C-alpha angles and dihedrals in degrees: 000000000000129000140195118210123207130172093261106019141036120211123198133182129205128200093214117108108240109162121201123236115258112256090239096055093093091057091050089054092052092044093051090049090053093050092048094046093049091047096240096128089058091044092051092050091050103038107027103067133160125193110205137154120260092013092169119193098320131090136189093276092061093056093042089059091051094049092047090053091047091053091049095046098057090212112165096236139012088245091060090046094053091046091053093045098047098092091051101038096122098052090041093056091041088063088067095040094256133124116211130034115235116234119245094257090055090052090050092053091048093053090047091053097051111120131199098265091053091049094048091048089057091046091054092051090049092053091044089057091057093044096050105027104024128102115303139182115005091351092078091068121202147189115270111211131207091282094052092252119141118236124189114217119216124187120208118183142131133250124200133217117198125207125204121225125194120230114264127196116243114198132146093255093055128077117258115278114258117188118205092216097049092104097049102034138042137177112285147128108319101185108189092340118114115225146077104255131029143198122212123215118193112208132195118211132184097220098208100051097022091231117158113230099183150335126217122186136192136164120269115355091347130228096287097176095054092040091053091053091050089050091050091052090055090049092049090052090049092052094046092052090051093049094246131135123245089243088063089070125082117196115207109206133173127230093281088076096037099107118111091225090062094044088052089064089058094055095086090055092056095219121152118239143195113191140159106247123230100182098095092179083089088078088070093057112118093233091052093048091050092049094050090057090060127073116283122259090233147328123251125197119201106230097215101042098024088225110157120217131188114225123213121187103206095179130219120342119195103157099066095124108023091163089063107045091170089063096051116139129173118218139157114243127209121186126197125188135183136179111277116249120245091250112055089202088072090068106098099158129032139027124287112222130156094344094311132101111221128200127187129212123188125196140163094218118100124228092255087063103038121014117222095256091050092051091055093045092047091054092047087053086073085094087084088066090057088053090054090053089050090052089050091054091049099044102034113352096214091189092071112125110255098155139014092222125082097233094045093050093049091046090060092045093054090053089049091055088047089057090050092053092045090054089054092050096046092041092054090050091051097046099034091199124151132233125297114236123206123189117223112205104233113217121194115250091240110034111222120222112273091226140006116319123271112293094040094055109056121195110253122203116263112260127179105234139144118265114264096182112150114242118254114266116263113260117244119238106280127217094182123025091214091061096053110102113229116235115223126184126248118215134217130226122314117266113199118217128243123247121256109279094222093054110028120182127218088235107046125184089266089067091067122088132205114261134193113312117349097334141107131226119217123215089262092056097254121140123241117197129194113268100170138024120193128181113224129216093258092054096258120131119233114205122197117205123198134189124219112268089227091059092051094047092056096041117110091214097052095116093050091046102043098025091222137117127213127022118006108230098183140004128265116285129206128180134201140171136231119203123218110255101172149334133254139175118269107251116244126219111256093189133043114276112267135190128212140171106357098003096276122143114271093199142004117300129187106239118204123221113276113229134188119203124192138156101235095246098187093053092046094051098042095045089056093046094047093046095052097041094059095049127099118251122195125193117197122186112220116213118222127207111228123192115232112230136173090242092057094045094047123093121277114271110222124217122224091248091054094049091048092048091230121177111276126225122251091256092053092048091050092049095056094083099023119125112260136184089275093055114103112263123224136192114211119194119192117191126207097040109140116230092246091057092045090052090049090054093045091238128136118252111215127181120251110265 
């Protein structure tokens, strides 16, 4: 032993090999305790079976333990995982009730030998875990629509893993080329992935709890139609186990699933859907053409790109294919359109027609449940699913190559999703926090004018003055919250703002006049419609009007109006304010809500507050991981006293079945690597486990000595 002495510290070195425990070992201990307590290790040994030649001393349970540990560790490769685990192989396998650790080549042969029945047996156990031990009751969250009804959002989409292949010469004097990934990959759409061949994995996510409900893989672009049906069957089982109806689910799907032929296959299941349509022949429908000639239901501005879209709620269409009555399907159609960019290559989504870019959205939810604006916002919220896939790549990276066979690769991915769900369960037990609720501001599908129409509301000059808005009337004592009338403000005439003094424009806001409805008319005769309404601190309402970028590009006075040279990126904008002049009760609907011509409201309807509830899955998982990885883990080997006997010292007595090498039963095969009384015994102590989590695992919680 050598040492280095410094004024404030003394450093010593030792030649003895004393490896440190991996930082993820504590989580493996907790995970194994959960699987043992829930009985899934016993279920795997009894139900997930694989008959293969030269099985040796290892069974499915041995390899399941390795793959679970690999998914928890986050190691980049299996080689790195085995290298890190080697000094602690015995206590690691003892966590799963096994004796010896298989070598990497044995694991590779096992994954290559997995057949379809073995894979499906594991998939059924994985789904059974979510059905029986997943989140229940209020924990599952939901999205409450305008009628106060809870909808569960499910995201179904694929993720791709590309594989690179080096160039190989192919000449008559060389053997034929054989690629190791030919069975698991195929040419397909690579997206942003770098490689030559890909494999697609379709995943099913419960959006509120971030629970995985399944994974289905295929080479190349995959079999998306069959994979979608398998995903819907898992969702139906999930709803049935929770006592919910299929109509309480809402599947968010991208344009890959936007064909009516595919949606027709979902009709027998009764599941709700929200999908981007890709059958643009719908634009030629008579009802759609008539609706597009009318004013839009609203205008939506994308916050990131500032692209403005007009939204048209066409309503339900049920006569799309009258020549095929057996293929009839009823769906609500929403159409958005925006001015086409100057460069058509910039159009990545939608159909270019007559200077407009059209997009289609199909849903099964009526307008009384989800207003048109909410439908569009709910679909754009699919970006959260992409974030979950990104978290999966960072925490586990389930697309890592574990096997060069389809069944073996999917076997490892199912176990990886099982680890993800277990982290959510254990994390929720540790934190014991409730759901997070987010209020979605529900906007009516056709915004009504904020005051009297055009001629009755003159434009007053903008004057800087203090707000004289009367305070809202005091609410009377309420015995029932439903009977209390809601007080809403009424606003005065529109006051247009002045231009900035340092950069005045030839055409100021005062040059614009009020048009029909809630619109403005510019000096060139173009129409500006409201694109944003914002309530100010003094109670006044600021309204922002915007012109179509196409109108400004073709206007002869664009330079004088916008004060810019070159390309026009957006239309002219003008803002104004409306002061509060009084308060009134919100009118209540005296008749049931009805829809007519295009699905728009025929009368006034009281819309409830839209709410989104979720469990904060990322925080739950990462808090658990961070908490366990910074805790101390001690492994103590307990010595056993064995009595020496003549029977133990004598030679092994063979049975006739052993000498004849007869086929062994499943129980005998499982017992070959099982821990016995002669297996070394270990005591593992994990610090930092809260009592609630210890009670959930059925483990004792002892104080630190």
